[in-house]
PDB file of C-alpha atoms in Angstrom:
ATOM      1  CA  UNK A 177     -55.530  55.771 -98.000  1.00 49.00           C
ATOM      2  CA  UNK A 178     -53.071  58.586 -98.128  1.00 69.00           C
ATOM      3  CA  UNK A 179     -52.980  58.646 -94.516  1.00 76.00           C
ATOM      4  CA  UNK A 180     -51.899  55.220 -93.969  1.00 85.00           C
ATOM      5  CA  UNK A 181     -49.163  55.932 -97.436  1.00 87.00           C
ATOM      6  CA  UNK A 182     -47.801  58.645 -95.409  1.00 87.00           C
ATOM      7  CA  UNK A 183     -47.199  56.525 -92.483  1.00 90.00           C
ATOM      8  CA  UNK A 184     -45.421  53.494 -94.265  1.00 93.00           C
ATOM      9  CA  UNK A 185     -43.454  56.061 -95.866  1.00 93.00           C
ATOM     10  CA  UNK A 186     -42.482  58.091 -92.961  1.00 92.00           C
ATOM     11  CA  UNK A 187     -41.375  54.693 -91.459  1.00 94.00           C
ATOM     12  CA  UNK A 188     -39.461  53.558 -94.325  1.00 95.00           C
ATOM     13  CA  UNK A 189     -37.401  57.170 -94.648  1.00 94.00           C
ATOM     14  CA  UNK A 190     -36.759  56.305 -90.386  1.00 93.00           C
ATOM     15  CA  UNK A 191     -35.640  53.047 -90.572  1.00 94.00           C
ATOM     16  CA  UNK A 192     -35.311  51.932 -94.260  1.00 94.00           C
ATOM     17  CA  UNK A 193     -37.123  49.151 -94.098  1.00 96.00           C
ATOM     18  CA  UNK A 194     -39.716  47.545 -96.480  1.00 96.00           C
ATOM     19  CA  UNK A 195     -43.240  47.225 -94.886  1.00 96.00           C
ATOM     20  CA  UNK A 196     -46.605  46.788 -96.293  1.00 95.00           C
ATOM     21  CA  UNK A 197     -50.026  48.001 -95.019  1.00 93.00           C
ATOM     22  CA  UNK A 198     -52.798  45.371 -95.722  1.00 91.00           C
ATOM     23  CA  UNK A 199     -56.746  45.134 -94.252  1.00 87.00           C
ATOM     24  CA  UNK A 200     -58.029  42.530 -91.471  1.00 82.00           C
ATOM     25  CA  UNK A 201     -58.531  40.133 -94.692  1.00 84.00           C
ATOM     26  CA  UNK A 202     -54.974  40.972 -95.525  1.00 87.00           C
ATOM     27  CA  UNK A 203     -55.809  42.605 -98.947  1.00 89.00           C
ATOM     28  CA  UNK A 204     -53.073  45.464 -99.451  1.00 90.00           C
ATOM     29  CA  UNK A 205     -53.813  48.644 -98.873  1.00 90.00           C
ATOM     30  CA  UNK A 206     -50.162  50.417 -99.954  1.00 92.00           C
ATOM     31  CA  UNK A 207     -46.582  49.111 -99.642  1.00 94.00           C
ATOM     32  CA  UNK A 208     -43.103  50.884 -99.804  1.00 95.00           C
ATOM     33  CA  UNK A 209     -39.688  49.233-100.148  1.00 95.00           C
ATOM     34  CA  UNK A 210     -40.351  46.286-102.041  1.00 95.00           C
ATOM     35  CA  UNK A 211     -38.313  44.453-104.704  1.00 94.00           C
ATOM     36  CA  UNK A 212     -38.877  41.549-106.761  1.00 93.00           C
ATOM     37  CA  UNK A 213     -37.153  39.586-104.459  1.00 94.00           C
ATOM     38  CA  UNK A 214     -38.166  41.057-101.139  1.00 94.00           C
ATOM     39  CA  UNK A 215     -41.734  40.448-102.306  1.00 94.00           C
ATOM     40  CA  UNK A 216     -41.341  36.966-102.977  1.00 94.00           C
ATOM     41  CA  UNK A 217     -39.878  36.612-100.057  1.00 94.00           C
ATOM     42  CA  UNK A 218     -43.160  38.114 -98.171  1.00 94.00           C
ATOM     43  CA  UNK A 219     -45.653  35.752-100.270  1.00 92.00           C
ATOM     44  CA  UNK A 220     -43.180  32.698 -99.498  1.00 92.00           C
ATOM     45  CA  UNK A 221     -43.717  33.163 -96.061  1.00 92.00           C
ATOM     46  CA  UNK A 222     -47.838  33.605 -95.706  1.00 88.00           C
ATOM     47  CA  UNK A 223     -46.923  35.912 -92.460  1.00 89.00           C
ATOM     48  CA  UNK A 224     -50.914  36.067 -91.864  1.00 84.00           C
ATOM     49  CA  UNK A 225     -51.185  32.132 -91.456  1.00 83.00           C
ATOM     50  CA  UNK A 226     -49.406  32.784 -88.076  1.00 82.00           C
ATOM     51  CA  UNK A 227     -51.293  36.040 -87.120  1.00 79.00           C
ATOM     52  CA  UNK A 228     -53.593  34.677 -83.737  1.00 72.00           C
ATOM     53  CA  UNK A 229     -57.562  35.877 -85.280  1.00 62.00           C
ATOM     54  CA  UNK A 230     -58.936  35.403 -81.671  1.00 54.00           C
ATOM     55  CA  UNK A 231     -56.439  37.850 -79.795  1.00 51.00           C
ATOM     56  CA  UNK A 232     -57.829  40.559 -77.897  1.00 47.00           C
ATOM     57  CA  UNK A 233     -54.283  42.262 -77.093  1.00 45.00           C
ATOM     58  CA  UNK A 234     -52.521  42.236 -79.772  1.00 53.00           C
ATOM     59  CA  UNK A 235     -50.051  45.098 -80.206  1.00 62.00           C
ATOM     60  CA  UNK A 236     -47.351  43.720 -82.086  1.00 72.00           C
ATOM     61  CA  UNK A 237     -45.682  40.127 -83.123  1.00 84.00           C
ATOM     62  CA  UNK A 238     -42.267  39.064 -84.083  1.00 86.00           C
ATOM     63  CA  UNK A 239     -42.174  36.048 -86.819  1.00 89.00           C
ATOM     64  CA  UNK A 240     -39.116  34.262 -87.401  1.00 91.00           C
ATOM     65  CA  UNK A 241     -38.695  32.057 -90.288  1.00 92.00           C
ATOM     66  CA  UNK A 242     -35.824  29.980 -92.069  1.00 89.00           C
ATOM     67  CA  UNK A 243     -32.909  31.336 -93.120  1.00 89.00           C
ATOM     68  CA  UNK A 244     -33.160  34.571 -90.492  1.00 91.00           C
ATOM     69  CA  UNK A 245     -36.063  35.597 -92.025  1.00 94.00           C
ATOM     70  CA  UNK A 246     -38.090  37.983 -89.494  1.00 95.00           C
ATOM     71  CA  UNK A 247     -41.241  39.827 -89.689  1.00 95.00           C
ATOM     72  CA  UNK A 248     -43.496  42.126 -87.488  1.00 93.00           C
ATOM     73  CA  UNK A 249     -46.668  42.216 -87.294  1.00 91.00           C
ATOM     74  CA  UNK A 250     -48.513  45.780 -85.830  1.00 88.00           C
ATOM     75  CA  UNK A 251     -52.267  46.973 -86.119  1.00 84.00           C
ATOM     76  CA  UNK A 252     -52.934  49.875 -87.469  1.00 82.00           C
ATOM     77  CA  UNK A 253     -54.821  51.136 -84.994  1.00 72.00           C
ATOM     78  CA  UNK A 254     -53.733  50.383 -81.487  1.00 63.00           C
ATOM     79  CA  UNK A 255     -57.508  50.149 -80.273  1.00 56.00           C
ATOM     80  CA  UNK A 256     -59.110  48.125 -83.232  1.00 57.00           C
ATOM     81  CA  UNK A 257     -57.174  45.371 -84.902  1.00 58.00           C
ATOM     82  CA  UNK A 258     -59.761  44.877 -87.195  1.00 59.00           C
ATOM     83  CA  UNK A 259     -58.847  48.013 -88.797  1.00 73.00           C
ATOM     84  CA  UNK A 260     -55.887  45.520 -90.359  1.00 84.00           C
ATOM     85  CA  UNK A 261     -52.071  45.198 -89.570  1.00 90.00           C
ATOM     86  CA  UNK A 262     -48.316  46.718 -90.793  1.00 93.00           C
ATOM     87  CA  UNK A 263     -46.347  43.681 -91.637  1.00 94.00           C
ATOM     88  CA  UNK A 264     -42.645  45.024 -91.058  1.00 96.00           C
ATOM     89  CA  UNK A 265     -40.285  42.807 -93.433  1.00 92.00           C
ATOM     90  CA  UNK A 266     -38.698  40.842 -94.235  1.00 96.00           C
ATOM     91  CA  UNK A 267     -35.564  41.394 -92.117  1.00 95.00           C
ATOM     92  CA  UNK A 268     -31.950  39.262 -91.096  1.00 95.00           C
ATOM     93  CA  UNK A 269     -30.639  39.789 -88.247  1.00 93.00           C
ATOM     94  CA  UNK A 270     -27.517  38.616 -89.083  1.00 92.00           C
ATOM     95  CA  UNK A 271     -25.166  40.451 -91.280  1.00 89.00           C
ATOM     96  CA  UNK A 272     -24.506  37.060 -93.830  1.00 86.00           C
ATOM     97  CA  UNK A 273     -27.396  35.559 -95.735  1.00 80.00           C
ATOM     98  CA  UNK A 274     -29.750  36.835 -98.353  1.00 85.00           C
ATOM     99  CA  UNK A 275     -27.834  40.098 -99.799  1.00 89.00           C
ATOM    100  CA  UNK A 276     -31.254  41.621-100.676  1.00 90.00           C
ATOM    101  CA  UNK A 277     -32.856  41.362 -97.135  1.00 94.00           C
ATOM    102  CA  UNK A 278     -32.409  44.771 -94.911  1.00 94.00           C
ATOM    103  CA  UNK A 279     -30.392  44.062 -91.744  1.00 94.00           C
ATOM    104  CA  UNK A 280     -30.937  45.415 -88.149  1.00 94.00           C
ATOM    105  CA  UNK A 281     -29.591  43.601 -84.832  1.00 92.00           C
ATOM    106  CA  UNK A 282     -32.077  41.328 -83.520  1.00 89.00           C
ATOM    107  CA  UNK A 283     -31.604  43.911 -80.259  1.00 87.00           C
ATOM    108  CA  UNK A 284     -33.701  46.407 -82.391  1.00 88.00           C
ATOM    109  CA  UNK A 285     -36.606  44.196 -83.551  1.00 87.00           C
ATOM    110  CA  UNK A 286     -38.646  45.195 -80.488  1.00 82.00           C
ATOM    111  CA  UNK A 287     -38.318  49.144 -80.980  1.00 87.00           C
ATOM    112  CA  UNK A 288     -40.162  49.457 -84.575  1.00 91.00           C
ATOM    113  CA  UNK A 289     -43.458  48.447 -83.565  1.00 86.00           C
ATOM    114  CA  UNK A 290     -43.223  51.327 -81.130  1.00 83.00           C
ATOM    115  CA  UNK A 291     -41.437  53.745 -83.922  1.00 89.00           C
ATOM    116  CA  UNK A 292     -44.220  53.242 -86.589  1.00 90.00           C
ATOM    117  CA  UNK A 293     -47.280  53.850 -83.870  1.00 83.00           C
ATOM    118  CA  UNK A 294     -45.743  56.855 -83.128  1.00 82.00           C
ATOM    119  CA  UNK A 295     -45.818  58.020 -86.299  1.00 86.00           C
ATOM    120  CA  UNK A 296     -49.189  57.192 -86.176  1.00 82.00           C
ATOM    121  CA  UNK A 297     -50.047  59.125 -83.683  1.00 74.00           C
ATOM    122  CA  UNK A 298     -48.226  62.262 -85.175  1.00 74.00           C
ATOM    123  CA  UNK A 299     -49.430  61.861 -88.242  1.00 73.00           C
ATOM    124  CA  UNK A 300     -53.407  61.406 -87.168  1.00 67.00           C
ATOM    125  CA  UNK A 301     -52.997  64.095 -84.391  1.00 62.00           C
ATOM    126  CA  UNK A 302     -51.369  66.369 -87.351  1.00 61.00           C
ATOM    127  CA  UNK A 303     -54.081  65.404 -89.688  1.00 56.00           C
ATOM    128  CA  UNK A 304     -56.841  66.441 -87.750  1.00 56.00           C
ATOM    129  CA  UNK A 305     -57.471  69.695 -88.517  1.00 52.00           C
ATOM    130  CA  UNK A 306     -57.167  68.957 -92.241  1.00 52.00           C
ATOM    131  CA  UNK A 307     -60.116  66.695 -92.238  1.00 54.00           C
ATOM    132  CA  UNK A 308     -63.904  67.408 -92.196  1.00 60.00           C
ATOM    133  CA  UNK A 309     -65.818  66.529 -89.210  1.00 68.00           C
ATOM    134  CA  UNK A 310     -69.064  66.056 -87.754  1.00 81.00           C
ATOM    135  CA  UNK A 311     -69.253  69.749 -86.418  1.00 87.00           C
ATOM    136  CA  UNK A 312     -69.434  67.865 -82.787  1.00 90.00           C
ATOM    137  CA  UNK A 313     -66.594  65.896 -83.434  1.00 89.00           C
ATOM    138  CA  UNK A 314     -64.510  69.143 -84.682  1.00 87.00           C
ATOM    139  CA  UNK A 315     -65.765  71.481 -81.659  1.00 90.00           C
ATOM    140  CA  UNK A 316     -64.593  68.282 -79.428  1.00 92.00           C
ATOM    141  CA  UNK A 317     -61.345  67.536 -80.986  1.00 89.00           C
ATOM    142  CA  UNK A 318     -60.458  71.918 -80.530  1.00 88.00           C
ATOM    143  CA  UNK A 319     -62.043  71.418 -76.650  1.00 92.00           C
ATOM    144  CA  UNK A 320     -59.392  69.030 -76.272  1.00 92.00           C
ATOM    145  CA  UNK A 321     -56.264  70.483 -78.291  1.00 90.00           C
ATOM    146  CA  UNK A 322     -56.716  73.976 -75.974  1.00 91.00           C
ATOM    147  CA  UNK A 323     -58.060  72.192 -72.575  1.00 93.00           C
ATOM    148  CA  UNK A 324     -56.643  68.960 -72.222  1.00 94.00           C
ATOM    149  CA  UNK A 325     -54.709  69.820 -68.535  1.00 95.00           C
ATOM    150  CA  UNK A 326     -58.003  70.552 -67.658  1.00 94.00           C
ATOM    151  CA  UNK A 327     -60.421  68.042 -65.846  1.00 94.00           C
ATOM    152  CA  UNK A 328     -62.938  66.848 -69.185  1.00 95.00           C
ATOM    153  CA  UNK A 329     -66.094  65.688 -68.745  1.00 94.00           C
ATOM    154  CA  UNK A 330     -67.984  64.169 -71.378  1.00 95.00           C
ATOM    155  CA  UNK A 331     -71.451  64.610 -69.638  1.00 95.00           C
ATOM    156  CA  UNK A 332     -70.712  68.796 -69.272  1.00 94.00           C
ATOM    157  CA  UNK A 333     -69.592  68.575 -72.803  1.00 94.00           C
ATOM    158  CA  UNK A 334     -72.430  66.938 -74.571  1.00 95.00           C
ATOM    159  CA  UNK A 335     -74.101  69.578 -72.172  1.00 94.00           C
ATOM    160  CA  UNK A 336     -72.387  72.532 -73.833  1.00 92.00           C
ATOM    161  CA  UNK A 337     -72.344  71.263 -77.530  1.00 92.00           C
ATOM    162  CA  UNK A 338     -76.474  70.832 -76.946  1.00 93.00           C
ATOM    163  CA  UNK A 339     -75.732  67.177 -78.446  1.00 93.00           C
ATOM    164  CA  UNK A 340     -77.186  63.375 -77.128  1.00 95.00           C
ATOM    165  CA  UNK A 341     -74.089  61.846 -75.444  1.00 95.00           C
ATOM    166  CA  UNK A 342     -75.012  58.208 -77.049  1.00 95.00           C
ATOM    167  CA  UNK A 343     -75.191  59.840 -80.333  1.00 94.00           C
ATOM    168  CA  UNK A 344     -71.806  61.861 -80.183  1.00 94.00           C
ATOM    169  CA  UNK A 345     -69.456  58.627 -78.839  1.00 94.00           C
ATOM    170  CA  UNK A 346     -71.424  57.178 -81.900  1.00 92.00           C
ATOM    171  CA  UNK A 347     -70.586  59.884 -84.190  1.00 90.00           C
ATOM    172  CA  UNK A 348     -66.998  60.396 -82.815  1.00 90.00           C
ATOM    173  CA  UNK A 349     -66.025  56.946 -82.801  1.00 86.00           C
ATOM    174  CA  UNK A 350     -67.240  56.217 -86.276  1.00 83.00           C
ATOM    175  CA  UNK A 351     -65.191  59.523 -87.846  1.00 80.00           C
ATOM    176  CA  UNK A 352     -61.660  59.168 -85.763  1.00 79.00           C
ATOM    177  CA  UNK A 353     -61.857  55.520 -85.176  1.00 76.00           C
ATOM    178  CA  UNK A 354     -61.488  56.510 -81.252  1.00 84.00           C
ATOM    179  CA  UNK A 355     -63.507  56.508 -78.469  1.00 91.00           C
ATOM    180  CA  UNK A 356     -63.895  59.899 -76.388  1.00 94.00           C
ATOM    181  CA  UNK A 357     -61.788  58.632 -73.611  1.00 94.00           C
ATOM    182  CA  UNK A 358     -58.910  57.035 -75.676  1.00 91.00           C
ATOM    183  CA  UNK A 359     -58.607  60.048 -77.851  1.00 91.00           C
ATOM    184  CA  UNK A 360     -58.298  62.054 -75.183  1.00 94.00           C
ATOM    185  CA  UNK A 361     -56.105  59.872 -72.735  1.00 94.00           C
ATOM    186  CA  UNK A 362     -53.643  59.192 -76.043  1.00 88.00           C
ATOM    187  CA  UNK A 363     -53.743  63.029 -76.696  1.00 90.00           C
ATOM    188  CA  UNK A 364     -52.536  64.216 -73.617  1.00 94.00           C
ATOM    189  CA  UNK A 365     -49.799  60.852 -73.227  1.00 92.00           C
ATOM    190  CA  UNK A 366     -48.242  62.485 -76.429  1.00 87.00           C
ATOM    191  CA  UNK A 367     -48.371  65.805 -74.663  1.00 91.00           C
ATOM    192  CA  UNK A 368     -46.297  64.247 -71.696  1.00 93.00           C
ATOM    193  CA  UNK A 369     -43.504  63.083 -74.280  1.00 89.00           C
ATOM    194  CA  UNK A 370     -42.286  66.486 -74.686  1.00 87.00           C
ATOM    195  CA  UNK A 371     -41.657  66.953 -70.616  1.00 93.00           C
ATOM    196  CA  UNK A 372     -40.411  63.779 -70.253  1.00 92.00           C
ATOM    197  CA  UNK A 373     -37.801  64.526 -73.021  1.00 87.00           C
ATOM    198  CA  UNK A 374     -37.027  67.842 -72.126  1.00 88.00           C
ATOM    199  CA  UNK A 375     -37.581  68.389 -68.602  1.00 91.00           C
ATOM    200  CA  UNK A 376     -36.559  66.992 -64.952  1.00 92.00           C
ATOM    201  CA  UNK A 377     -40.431  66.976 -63.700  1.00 94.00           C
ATOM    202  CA  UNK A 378     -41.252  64.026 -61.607  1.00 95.00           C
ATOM    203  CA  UNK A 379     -44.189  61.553 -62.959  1.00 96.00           C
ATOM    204  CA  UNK A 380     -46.547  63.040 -60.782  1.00 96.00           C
ATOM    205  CA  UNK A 381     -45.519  66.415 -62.125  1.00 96.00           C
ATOM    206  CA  UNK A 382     -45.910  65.404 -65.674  1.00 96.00           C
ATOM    207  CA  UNK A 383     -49.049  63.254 -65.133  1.00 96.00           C
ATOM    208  CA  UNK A 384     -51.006  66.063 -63.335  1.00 96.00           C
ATOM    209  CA  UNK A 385     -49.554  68.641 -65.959  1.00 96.00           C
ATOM    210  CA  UNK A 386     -51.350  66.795 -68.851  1.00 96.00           C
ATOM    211  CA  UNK A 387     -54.497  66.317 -67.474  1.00 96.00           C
ATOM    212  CA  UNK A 388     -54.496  62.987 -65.523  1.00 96.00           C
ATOM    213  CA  UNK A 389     -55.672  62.589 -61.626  1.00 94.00           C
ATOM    214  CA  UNK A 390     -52.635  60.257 -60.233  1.00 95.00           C
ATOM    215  CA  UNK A 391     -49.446  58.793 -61.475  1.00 95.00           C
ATOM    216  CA  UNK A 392     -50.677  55.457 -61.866  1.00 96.00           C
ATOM    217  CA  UNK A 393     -53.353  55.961 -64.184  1.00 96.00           C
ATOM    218  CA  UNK A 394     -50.994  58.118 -65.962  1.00 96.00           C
ATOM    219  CA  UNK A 395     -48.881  55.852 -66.561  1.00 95.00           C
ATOM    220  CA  UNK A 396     -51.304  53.108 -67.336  1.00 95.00           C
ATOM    221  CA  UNK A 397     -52.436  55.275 -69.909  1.00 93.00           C
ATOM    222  CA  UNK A 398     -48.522  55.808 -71.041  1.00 92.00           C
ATOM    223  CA  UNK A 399     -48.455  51.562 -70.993  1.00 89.00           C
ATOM    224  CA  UNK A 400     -51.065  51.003 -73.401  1.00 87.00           C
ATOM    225  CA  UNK A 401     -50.575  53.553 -76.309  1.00 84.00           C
ATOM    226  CA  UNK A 402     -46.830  53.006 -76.238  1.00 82.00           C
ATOM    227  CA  UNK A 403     -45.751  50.018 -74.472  1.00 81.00           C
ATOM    228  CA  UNK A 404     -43.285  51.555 -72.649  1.00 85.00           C
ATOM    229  CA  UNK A 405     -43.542  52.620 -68.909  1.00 92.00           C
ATOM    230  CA  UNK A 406     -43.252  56.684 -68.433  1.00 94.00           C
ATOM    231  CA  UNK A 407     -39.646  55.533 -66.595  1.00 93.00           C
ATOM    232  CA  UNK A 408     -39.022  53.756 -69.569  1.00 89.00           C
ATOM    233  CA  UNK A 409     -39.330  56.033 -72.014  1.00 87.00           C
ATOM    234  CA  UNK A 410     -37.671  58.932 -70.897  1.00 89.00           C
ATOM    235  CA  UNK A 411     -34.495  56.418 -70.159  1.00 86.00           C
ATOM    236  CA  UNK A 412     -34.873  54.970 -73.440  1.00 80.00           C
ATOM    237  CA  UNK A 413     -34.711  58.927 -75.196  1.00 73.00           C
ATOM    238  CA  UNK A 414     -32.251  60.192 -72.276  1.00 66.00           C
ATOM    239  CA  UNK A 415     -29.479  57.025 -73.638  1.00 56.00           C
TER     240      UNK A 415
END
């Protein structure tokens, strides 16, 4: 649970607004930001009436009610929904209204889904070596941290750690909540942030320099832990 605290927290210091972590039954799990009258706000609204159960590719959901009311809806985990959801909210995005409602230009609504996965992701990738493993999983996860421009193959590592592959993806994917591949392909995308912030490489340059065989796959990769094109992203940070 602290985990998940420090993330609502971290988001709410960012972008001061009120957001509340809560299970795929939508039981909370932790909240920051809340007042009496925010809170009513949140149960007046029943934001999970309106979250689609049967979607497959769901990374985040806007929610607009009466008055300029305004939600969003994230999953905690951007390869599991069923791990449960951030509701972001309530916000106006108009300046009148409710005095007691944060605002933020309705231009903005589409950047904190982004903002509070990324502190996800630094907070899990920062968290790792604080938290006990499988001694597979650990000798994986410190493969990865010190190879990861390197071509990995999970066949030559079961190989090497003298484990069943069908019983490590079991083991690693029950203790990080990640597949092999995604922890992997999501570890090296947040590698390529740094080069894309802070140098002039090309795609290609970037893509090979983190690991990954061709620009497009990189940048598939970049696509689905971020939602933001490679391009994108670096003209988004460069503005």
């Amino acid at each position: 649970m602290n985990f998940i605290d420090n993330i609502i927290s971290d988001f709410f210091n960012c972008c001061n607004l009120p957001v509340i972590a809560v299970d795929i039954n939508f039981n909370e799990l932790c909240s920051v930001g809340y007042n009496p009258v925010l809170r009513q706000i949140y149960n007046n609204c029943n934001v999970h009436r309106d979250i689609p159960h049967d979607s497959n590719n769901l990374l985040s959901l806007n929610y607009s009610y009466a008055k300029d009311i305004n939600f969003i809806v994230v999953p905690i985990s951007r390869f599991n929904r069923y791990r449960g959801y951030f509701i972001i909210g309530p916000i106006k995005c108009e300046k009148t209204g409710n005095e007691y409602i944060p605002y933020k230009p309705k231009s903005c609504l589409e950047f904190f889904s982004s903002i509070i996965l990324n502190i996800a992701d630094h907070n899990f990738s920062k968290g790792m070596s604080n938290l006990k493993f499988n001694v597979h999983v650990k000798k994986a996860i410190q493969y990865i941290h010190e190879h990861y421009t390197q071509c990995i193959n999970l066949d030559d590592l079961c190989i090497d750690l003298s484990v069943n592959k069908s019983y490590f993806c079991k083991v690693f994917k029950k203790e990080t909540g990640f597949t092999f591949s995604n922890f992997l392909n999501n570890y090296r995308v947040e590698k390529s942030k740094n080069l894309l912030k802070n140098t002039n490489l090309s795609l290609l340059d970037i893509a090979v320099s983190v690991g990954f065989n061709t620009q497009n796959y990189y940048s598939i990769a970049f696509k689905k832990f971020t939602d933001k094109t490679p391009l994108k992203y670096r003209n988004s940070i460069s503005m």
